[in-house]
CSV table of C-alpha atoms in Angstrom, one decimal:
chain,number,residue,atom,x,y,z
A,24,UNK,CA,0.0,0.0,0.0
A,25,UNK,CA,1.3,3.4,-0.9
A,26,UNK,CA,1.6,6.3,1.5
A,27,UNK,CA,-1.2,8.1,-0.3
A,28,UNK,CA,-3.5,5.3,0.2
A,29,UNK,CA,-2.6,4.9,3.8
A,30,UNK,CA,-3.5,8.6,4.3
A,31,UNK,CA,-6.9,8.2,2.8
A,32,UNK,CA,-7.5,5.1,5.0
A,33,UNK,CA,-6.8,7.0,8.2
A,34,UNK,CA,-8.9,9.9,7.1
A,35,UNK,CA,-11.8,7.6,6.4
A,36,UNK,CA,-11.5,5.9,9.7
A,37,UNK,CA,-11.5,9.2,11.6
A,38,UNK,CA,-14.6,10.3,9.7
A,39,UNK,CA,-16.4,7.1,10.5
A,40,UNK,CA,-15.6,7.4,14.2
A,41,UNK,CA,-16.9,11.0,14.2
A,42,UNK,CA,-20.2,10.1,12.7
A,43,UNK,CA,-20.7,7.3,15.2
A,44,UNK,CA,-19.9,9.5,18.2
A,45,UNK,CA,-22.2,12.3,17.2
A,46,UNK,CA,-25.2,10.0,16.5
A,47,UNK,CA,-25.5,8.4,19.9
A,48,UNK,CA,-24.6,8.6,23.5
A,49,UNK,CA,-23.3,11.7,25.2
A,50,UNK,CA,-22.0,13.1,22.0
A,51,UNK,CA,-25.4,13.1,20.4
A,52,UNK,CA,-27.1,16.4,19.7
A,53,UNK,CA,-30.5,17.1,21.4
A,54,UNK,CA,-33.5,16.9,19.1
A,55,UNK,CA,-37.0,18.2,19.8
A,56,UNK,CA,-39.9,16.5,17.9
A,57,UNK,CA,-43.6,17.2,17.5
A,58,UNK,CA,-46.2,14.8,16.1
A,59,UNK,CA,-49.5,15.8,14.5
A,60,UNK,CA,-52.2,13.4,13.3
A,61,UNK,CA,-54.8,14.1,10.7
A,62,UNK,CA,-58.5,13.8,11.4
A,63,UNK,CA,-60.1,10.5,10.3
A,64,UNK,CA,-60.2,10.4,6.6
A,65,UNK,CA,-62.8,7.7,5.7
A,66,UNK,CA,-63.4,6.4,2.2
A,67,UNK,CA,-67.0,6.9,1.0
A,68,UNK,CA,-69.4,3.9,0.8
A,69,UNK,CA,-71.8,3.1,-2.0
A,70,UNK,CA,-74.8,0.8,-1.4
A,71,UNK,CA,-78.5,0.6,-2.1
A,72,UNK,CA,-81.6,-1.2,-1.0
A,73,UNK,CA,-84.6,-2.2,-3.2
A,74,UNK,CA,-87.5,-2.9,-1.0
A,75,UNK,CA,-91.0,-4.1,-1.7
A,76,UNK,CA,-93.7,-1.6,-0.8
A,77,UNK,CA,-97.3,-0.6,-1.3
A,78,UNK,CA,-98.6,-4.1,-0.6
A,79,UNK,CA,-96.9,-5.9,-3.4
A,80,UNK,CA,-94.3,-8.6,-3.3
A,81,UNK,CA,-91.8,-8.5,-6.1
A,82,UNK,CA,-91.3,-12.2,-6.3
A,83,UNK,CA,-94.9,-13.3,-6.3
A,84,UNK,CA,-96.2,-14.7,-9.5
A,85,UNK,CA,-99.5,-14.6,-11.4
A,86,UNK,CA,-101.1,-17.3,-13.5
A,87,UNK,CA,-103.8,-17.3,-16.3
A,88,UNK,CA,-102.6,-14.1,-17.8
A,89,UNK,CA,-104.5,-13.0,-20.9
A,90,UNK,CA,-103.0,-10.8,-23.6
A,91,UNK,CA,-102.8,-7.2,-22.3
A,92,UNK,CA,-103.0,-8.2,-18.6
A,93,UNK,CA,-100.5,-6.5,-16.4
A,94,UNK,CA,-99.0,-6.7,-12.9
A,95,UNK,CA,-97.7,-3.8,-10.9
A,96,UNK,CA,-94.8,-4.2,-8.5
A,97,UNK,CA,-93.7,-1.3,-6.3
A,98,UNK,CA,-90.3,-0.9,-4.8
A,99,UNK,CA,-88.4,1.8,-2.9
A,100,UNK,CA,-84.9,2.3,-4.2
A,101,UNK,CA,-82.9,3.8,-1.4
A,102,UNK,CA,-79.4,5.1,-1.8
A,103,UNK,CA,-77.9,4.0,1.5
A,104,UNK,CA,-74.4,5.1,0.6
A,105,UNK,CA,-72.6,8.3,1.4
A,106,UNK,CA,-72.5,9.7,-2.1
A,107,UNK,CA,-75.1,10.5,-4.8
A,108,UNK,CA,-75.5,7.7,-7.3
A,109,UNK,CA,-76.7,7.4,-10.8
A,110,UNK,CA,-79.0,4.3,-11.0
A,111,UNK,CA,-79.9,2.1,-13.9
A,112,UNK,CA,-82.2,-0.9,-14.1
A,113,UNK,CA,-81.2,-3.8,-16.3
A,114,UNK,CA,-83.9,-6.3,-17.1
A,115,UNK,CA,-83.5,-9.9,-18.3
A,116,UNK,CA,-86.0,-12.6,-18.7
A,117,UNK,CA,-86.0,-16.4,-18.4
A,118,UNK,CA,-88.6,-18.8,-19.7
A,119,UNK,CA,-90.5,-19.0,-22.9
A,120,UNK,CA,-92.9,-16.2,-22.1
A,121,UNK,CA,-90.0,-13.8,-21.7
A,122,UNK,CA,-89.1,-14.2,-25.4
A,123,UNK,CA,-89.6,-11.4,-27.8
A,124,UNK,CA,-93.3,-10.6,-28.2
A,125,UNK,CA,-94.2,-12.0,-24.8
A,126,UNK,CA,-93.5,-10.2,-21.5
A,127,UNK,CA,-93.0,-6.5,-21.6
A,128,UNK,CA,-92.2,-4.0,-18.9
A,129,UNK,CA,-92.5,-0.3,-18.1
A,130,UNK,CA,-91.2,1.8,-15.2
A,131,UNK,CA,-92.7,4.9,-13.6
A,132,UNK,CA,-91.6,6.8,-10.5
A,133,UNK,CA,-93.5,9.0,-8.1
A,134,UNK,CA,-91.9,11.9,-6.2
A,135,UNK,CA,-93.7,10.7,-3.1
A,136,UNK,CA,-94.7,7.2,-1.9
A,137,UNK,CA,-97.3,5.6,-4.1
A,138,UNK,CA,-100.8,5.5,-2.7
A,139,UNK,CA,-102.4,2.2,-1.8
A,140,UNK,CA,-104.6,2.4,-4.9
A,141,UNK,CA,-101.6,2.9,-7.1
A,142,UNK,CA,-102.1,6.6,-7.7
A,143,UNK,CA,-99.3,9.2,-7.3
A,144,UNK,CA,-100.1,12.2,-5.2
A,145,UNK,CA,-96.9,13.9,-6.2
A,146,UNK,CA,-95.2,14.1,-9.6
A,147,UNK,CA,-95.5,11.1,-11.8
A,148,UNK,CA,-92.5,10.5,-13.9
A,149,UNK,CA,-92.6,8.0,-16.7
A,150,UNK,CA,-89.2,6.4,-16.6
A,151,UNK,CA,-89.5,3.8,-19.4
A,152,UNK,CA,-92.3,3.1,-21.8
A,153,UNK,CA,-93.6,-0.4,-22.5
A,154,UNK,CA,-91.1,-2.6,-24.3
A,155,UNK,CA,-90.2,-6.2,-24.6
A,156,UNK,CA,-88.1,-7.6,-21.8
A,157,UNK,CA,-86.1,-9.6,-24.4
A,158,UNK,CA,-83.3,-7.5,-25.6
A,159,UNK,CA,-84.2,-4.5,-23.5
A,160,UNK,CA,-81.4,-1.9,-23.0
A,161,UNK,CA,-80.6,-0.7,-19.5
A,162,UNK,CA,-83.1,1.9,-18.2
A,163,UNK,CA,-81.7,5.0,-16.6
A,164,UNK,CA,-83.4,5.6,-13.3
A,165,UNK,CA,-81.8,9.0,-12.6
A,166,UNK,CA,-79.7,10.2,-9.8
A,167,UNK,CA,-80.6,9.7,-6.2
A,168,UNK,CA,-78.8,11.7,-3.5
A,169,UNK,CA,-77.2,10.1,-0.5
A,170,UNK,CA,-79.9,8.7,1.8
A,171,UNK,CA,-82.5,9.6,-0.9
A,172,UNK,CA,-85.4,7.4,-2.1
A,173,UNK,CA,-86.8,6.8,-5.5
A,174,UNK,CA,-90.4,5.4,-5.5
A,175,UNK,CA,-90.5,3.0,-8.4
A,176,UNK,CA,-93.4,1.2,-10.0
A,177,UNK,CA,-92.7,-1.7,-12.4
A,178,UNK,CA,-95.4,-2.7,-14.8
A,179,UNK,CA,-95.1,-6.2,-16.3
A,180,UNK,CA,-97.4,-6.7,-19.2
A,181,UNK,CA,-98.2,-9.7,-21.3
A,182,UNK,CA,-98.1,-8.1,-24.7
A,183,UNK,CA,-101.6,-7.4,-26.1
A,184,UNK,CA,-100.4,-8.9,-29.4
A,185,UNK,CA,-98.7,-12.0,-27.9
A,186,UNK,CA,-98.9,-14.8,-30.4
A,187,UNK,CA,-101.3,-17.3,-28.8
A,188,UNK,CA,-100.0,-20.3,-30.6
A,189,UNK,CA,-96.5,-19.5,-29.3
A,190,UNK,CA,-97.2,-18.4,-25.7
A,191,UNK,CA,-100.4,-20.1,-24.4
A,192,UNK,CA,-99.6,-21.9,-21.2
A,193,UNK,CA,-95.9,-20.8,-21.1
A,194,UNK,CA,-94.3,-18.9,-18.3
A,195,UNK,CA,-91.4,-16.7,-17.5
A,196,UNK,CA,-89.7,-14.5,-14.9
A,197,UNK,CA,-88.0,-11.2,-15.1
A,198,UNK,CA,-84.9,-10.2,-13.2
A,199,UNK,CA,-84.3,-6.6,-12.4
A,200,UNK,CA,-80.7,-5.6,-11.5
A,201,UNK,CA,-80.3,-2.2,-10.1
A,202,UNK,CA,-76.9,-0.7,-10.6
A,203,UNK,CA,-75.7,2.4,-8.9
A,204,UNK,CA,-72.5,4.3,-9.6
A,205,UNK,CA,-71.0,7.5,-8.3
A,206,UNK,CA,-71.4,10.2,-10.9
A,207,UNK,CA,-67.9,11.6,-10.2
A,208,UNK,CA,-64.5,10.1,-10.2
A,209,UNK,CA,-63.2,12.0,-7.3
A,210,UNK,CA,-60.1,14.2,-7.4
A,211,UNK,CA,-62.0,17.0,-5.5
A,212,UNK,CA,-60.5,19.5,-3.2
A,213,UNK,CA,-61.9,18.3,0.2
A,214,UNK,CA,-59.8,20.7,2.3
A,215,UNK,CA,-62.9,22.3,3.7
A,216,UNK,CA,-64.5,19.0,4.5
B,21,UNK,CA,-28.3,0.1,-31.5
B,22,UNK,CA,-25.6,-0.3,-29.0
B,23,UNK,CA,-26.3,-1.4,-25.4
B,24,UNK,CA,-25.5,2.0,-24.0
B,25,UNK,CA,-27.8,3.6,-26.5
B,26,UNK,CA,-30.6,1.3,-25.6
B,27,UNK,CA,-30.0,2.0,-21.9
B,28,UNK,CA,-30.6,5.7,-22.5
B,29,UNK,CA,-34.2,4.8,-23.8
B,30,UNK,CA,-35.0,2.7,-20.8
B,31,UNK,CA,-36.2,5.6,-18.5
B,32,UNK,CA,-38.5,7.0,-21.3
B,33,UNK,CA,-40.0,3.6,-21.9
B,34,UNK,CA,-40.7,3.1,-18.2
B,35,UNK,CA,-42.3,6.5,-17.9
B,36,UNK,CA,-44.6,5.7,-20.8
B,37,UNK,CA,-45.6,2.4,-19.2
B,38,UNK,CA,-46.5,4.1,-15.9
B,39,UNK,CA,-48.6,6.8,-17.6
B,40,UNK,CA,-50.3,4.2,-19.8
B,41,UNK,CA,-51.4,2.1,-16.8
B,42,UNK,CA,-52.1,4.9,-14.4
B,43,UNK,CA,-54.4,7.0,-16.5
B,44,UNK,CA,-57.3,4.5,-17.1
B,45,UNK,CA,-57.3,3.4,-13.5
B,46,UNK,CA,-58.0,6.9,-12.3
B,47,UNK,CA,-60.7,7.5,-14.9
B,48,UNK,CA,-62.6,4.3,-14.1
B,49,UNK,CA,-62.5,4.7,-10.4
B,50,UNK,CA,-66.2,5.2,-10.0
B,51,UNK,CA,-67.7,3.1,-7.3
B,52,UNK,CA,-70.6,0.8,-8.0
B,53,UNK,CA,-73.4,-1.0,-6.1
B,54,UNK,CA,-75.9,-3.5,-7.5
B,55,UNK,CA,-78.9,-5.4,-6.3
B,56,UNK,CA,-81.1,-7.9,-8.2
B,57,UNK,CA,-84.7,-8.7,-7.7
B,58,UNK,CA,-86.6,-11.4,-9.6
B,59,UNK,CA,-90.3,-11.6,-10.2
B,60,UNK,CA,-92.4,-14.6,-9.5
B,61,UNK,CA,-93.5,-16.9,-12.3
B,62,UNK,CA,-95.8,-15.1,-14.8
B,63,UNK,CA,-97.8,-17.6,-16.8
B,64,UNK,CA,-100.1,-17.1,-19.7
B,65,UNK,CA,-103.4,-18.9,-19.6
B,66,UNK,CA,-103.9,-22.1,-21.6
B,67,UNK,CA,-107.4,-22.8,-23.0
B,68,UNK,CA,-108.8,-26.2,-22.7
B,69,UNK,CA,-112.1,-27.9,-23.8
B,70,UNK,CA,-113.8,-31.2,-24.0
B,71,UNK,CA,-116.7,-32.6,-26.0
B,72,UNK,CA,-119.4,-34.8,-24.6
B,73,UNK,CA,-119.1,-38.4,-25.6
B,74,UNK,CA,-116.3,-40.9,-25.3
B,75,UNK,CA,-113.6,-38.9,-27.0
B,76,UNK,CA,-113.2,-35.5,-25.2
B,77,UNK,CA,-111.0,-34.0,-28.0
B,78,UNK,CA,-113.6,-34.4,-30.8
B,79,UNK,CA,-117.1,-35.5,-31.4
B,80,UNK,CA,-117.8,-38.1,-34.1
B,81,UNK,CA,-121.2,-38.8,-35.6
B,82,UNK,CA,-121.5,-42.1,-37.4
B,83,UNK,CA,-123.9,-42.7,-40.3
B,84,UNK,CA,-124.8,-45.9,-41.9
B,85,UNK,CA,-127.9,-44.9,-43.9
B,86,UNK,CA,-128.3,-43.4,-47.3
B,87,UNK,CA,-130.1,-40.3,-48.3
B,88,UNK,CA,-131.0,-39.4,-44.7
B,89,UNK,CA,-130.8,-36.4,-42.4
B,90,UNK,CA,-129.6,-37.2,-38.9
B,91,UNK,CA,-129.1,-34.9,-35.9
B,92,UNK,CA,-126.7,-35.1,-33.0
B,93,UNK,CA,-126.4,-32.9,-29.9
B,94,UNK,CA,-122.8,-32.7,-28.7
B,95,UNK,CA,-121.9,-30.4,-25.9
B,96,UNK,CA,-118.7,-28.4,-25.9
B,97,UNK,CA,-117.4,-27.4,-22.4
B,98,UNK,CA,-114.7,-24.9,-21.7
B,99,UNK,CA,-112.6,-26.7,-19.2
B,100,UNK,CA,-110.0,-24.0,-18.9
B,101,UNK,CA,-109.7,-21.4,-16.2
B,102,UNK,CA,-110.3,-18.4,-18.5
B,103,UNK,CA,-112.8,-17.6,-21.2
B,104,UNK,CA,-111.8,-18.9,-24.7
B,105,UNK,CA,-113.1,-19.3,-28.2
B,106,UNK,CA,-112.9,-22.6,-30.1
B,107,UNK,CA,-113.1,-23.4,-33.7
B,108,UNK,CA,-112.2,-26.3,-36.0
B,109,UNK,CA,-113.0,-28.1,-39.2
B,110,UNK,CA,-115.7,-30.6,-39.7
B,111,UNK,CA,-114.0,-33.7,-41.0
B,112,UNK,CA,-115.7,-36.6,-42.7
B,113,UNK,CA,-114.6,-40.1,-43.6
B,114,UNK,CA,-116.1,-42.6,-45.9
B,115,UNK,CA,-118.0,-42.1,-49.2
B,116,UNK,CA,-118.9,-38.5,-49.8
B,117,UNK,CA,-121.0,-38.1,-52.9
B,118,UNK,CA,-122.1,-34.7,-53.9
B,119,UNK,CA,-124.9,-33.3,-51.8
B,120,UNK,CA,-123.6,-34.3,-48.4
B,121,UNK,CA,-123.9,-31.3,-46.2
B,122,UNK,CA,-123.6,-30.3,-42.5
B,123,UNK,CA,-125.3,-27.5,-40.5
B,124,UNK,CA,-124.5,-26.5,-36.9
B,125,UNK,CA,-126.5,-24.4,-34.4
B,126,UNK,CA,-125.9,-23.6,-30.8
B,127,UNK,CA,-128.3,-23.0,-27.9
B,128,UNK,CA,-127.6,-21.3,-24.6
B,129,UNK,CA,-129.3,-24.2,-22.8
B,130,UNK,CA,-129.7,-27.8,-23.5
B,131,UNK,CA,-131.8,-28.7,-26.5
B,132,UNK,CA,-135.2,-30.2,-25.7
B,133,UNK,CA,-136.7,-32.5,-28.3
B,134,UNK,CA,-135.0,-30.6,-31.1
B,135,UNK,CA,-136.0,-27.2,-29.9
B,136,UNK,CA,-133.9,-24.6,-28.2
B,137,UNK,CA,-135.5,-23.2,-25.0
B,138,UNK,CA,-133.0,-20.4,-24.8
B,139,UNK,CA,-131.3,-18.4,-27.5
B,140,UNK,CA,-130.5,-20.2,-30.7
B,141,UNK,CA,-127.6,-19.2,-33.0
B,142,UNK,CA,-126.7,-20.6,-36.3
B,143,UNK,CA,-123.0,-21.3,-36.3
B,144,UNK,CA,-122.7,-22.9,-39.7
B,145,UNK,CA,-125.5,-22.8,-42.3
B,146,UNK,CA,-125.9,-25.9,-44.4
B,147,UNK,CA,-122.5,-26.4,-46.1
B,148,UNK,CA,-121.1,-29.0,-48.3
B,149,UNK,CA,-118.9,-31.4,-46.4
B,150,UNK,CA,-116.6,-31.8,-49.3
B,151,UNK,CA,-115.1,-28.4,-48.7
B,152,UNK,CA,-114.3,-29.3,-45.1
B,153,UNK,CA,-116.1,-26.4,-43.5
B,154,UNK,CA,-114.8,-24.7,-40.3
B,155,UNK,CA,-117.1,-24.1,-37.4
B,156,UNK,CA,-116.7,-21.4,-34.8
B,157,UNK,CA,-118.4,-22.9,-31.8
B,158,UNK,CA,-119.5,-19.6,-30.3
B,159,UNK,CA,-120.1,-16.0,-31.2
B,160,UNK,CA,-118.6,-14.7,-27.9
B,161,UNK,CA,-115.8,-16.3,-25.8
B,162,UNK,CA,-117.1,-19.2,-23.7
B,163,UNK,CA,-116.6,-18.4,-20.0
B,164,UNK,CA,-114.5,-20.8,-17.9
B,165,UNK,CA,-116.6,-23.8,-17.2
B,166,UNK,CA,-119.2,-22.6,-19.7
B,167,UNK,CA,-121.0,-25.0,-22.1
B,168,UNK,CA,-122.1,-24.7,-25.7
B,169,UNK,CA,-125.1,-26.9,-26.6
B,170,UNK,CA,-124.7,-27.8,-30.2
B,171,UNK,CA,-127.1,-29.2,-32.8
B,172,UNK,CA,-125.4,-30.9,-35.8
B,173,UNK,CA,-127.4,-31.9,-38.8
B,174,UNK,CA,-125.9,-34.0,-41.5
B,175,UNK,CA,-127.7,-34.9,-44.6
B,176,UNK,CA,-127.2,-36.2,-48.1
B,177,UNK,CA,-125.9,-39.3,-49.7
B,178,UNK,CA,-123.8,-40.7,-46.9
B,179,UNK,CA,-122.9,-44.3,-46.9
B,180,UNK,CA,-121.2,-45.7,-43.9
B,181,UNK,CA,-119.6,-42.3,-43.3
B,182,UNK,CA,-118.6,-40.4,-40.2
B,183,UNK,CA,-118.6,-36.7,-39.5
B,184,UNK,CA,-116.2,-35.4,-36.8
B,185,UNK,CA,-116.2,-32.1,-35.0
B,186,UNK,CA,-112.8,-31.0,-34.1
B,187,UNK,CA,-111.0,-28.1,-32.4
B,188,UNK,CA,-107.9,-26.7,-34.0
B,189,UNK,CA,-108.1,-23.1,-32.8
B,190,UNK,CA,-108.2,-22.1,-29.1
B,191,UNK,CA,-108.1,-18.4,-28.7
B,192,UNK,CA,-108.0,-16.4,-25.5
B,193,UNK,CA,-109.8,-13.1,-25.5
B,194,UNK,CA,-108.0,-9.8,-25.0
B,195,UNK,CA,-107.3,-9.1,-21.3
B,196,UNK,CA,-106.0,-5.8,-20.2
B,197,UNK,CA,-106.9,-6.4,-16.6
B,198,UNK,CA,-104.8,-5.2,-13.6
B,199,UNK,CA,-103.6,-8.5,-12.1
B,200,UNK,CA,-101.4,-7.0,-9.4
B,201,UNK,CA,-103.4,-8.7,-6.7
B,202,UNK,CA,-103.1,-12.1,-8.4
C-alpha cells in the first residue's frame, strides 16, 4: 500500500468514528420533535336497498294471464351510501314467455310514496315506456342523493299482441338488476371537508 | 443500436408504461353498487275444452244410412280457467257423394226435443262437407266452465260415413286487466 493510500484510509477511519460518536450517547445532539395526526379520513361507501312496498311482493307470481293483462310491483330504491349515485335498471327474462313478443315492462316513478290504490299524489315521472323484456337496454333511473329514495313502480305486461300459438300456457320470470355508480371520479379538493 | 444507447431509452419507456397504466385506472375509479330482484312466475293462460261423448277431444257422428238427415247434440265445455273461443274443421270419412252437407247451431241451454229453450244461434249454415267447413263454436268467448249446446245436422248421400267435429283453434280473449293482486 502506498503512503497516499494509507493517508486516505486513516482519514476515512476518523470520519467514521466521528459520525458514530455524534449520533449516539453523550455526544449526540439534542433533538425536539412534535407529532400531528390528521383527522379521520374515511373512504365513502356506496350501497343501495330495493325494498317491496305498497302491498306488493316483487317475487310473487301470477297465472292465467290474458293478452294485455298487467302486474304492478312497487319498490323503494334507497341510496344507502354516502354519495349521490346514478342508477340504472337492467332487465332480463327467463322462460318461454319472456321471449320477444311475450312479456313487456314499463317503469314509472313518483316523487312521493305511491298511494295504496296505485295513484301518485306527487309528480308522476314515466321512466321507461312499455317494451319487450327480451333485448331491452338498461333503463336510466336517474340520480338519487345520498340517503334519498326513489319510489318506483314496475309494470309487467303480457303483450296485447302476444302470439297465442306460441305463448299459451308458457311462463317466464323477469330479473331486475339495479346498478348504482357514483357520478364523479373523485379528485375533488376536500380541504374544507 | 448499442447497449448503452438502448440503456438511454429505458427511462423513457418506463415512464410511458407508468402513464399508460395509471391514467385509465384513475378514470374508471367510479364506485358501483348493485342489487337484483326477480319476479315470481308469470304464466299465460292455456285454453282447454272437451266434447261430450267418449272422446273429449272431438265428437264423431257415425252414419250408416243413405239419403237421410240425422241430428246429433254434442256439448262443448270450456274446461280452462279463463274464457276462450274454439273453432275447428268438420271432418268426414267414408264415401262423400255430392250433396252431403252439414249444419251447426248452438243453444244457450240444452236442446229439448230438437228445440232450443234459450237463445238459438246458427254457427254454420248448411254447407257441403266436401269443402271441409270450419265451425266457430260460439259468437262470444265461452266463459270458464261454460258450455255450448250444439245441434249438428248431417244430410245427403252418406254411406257408412262419419262426421267429426274438431277443435284446432283455441283463442284467449283480450285481457288488459290489472292483475297486481293475483
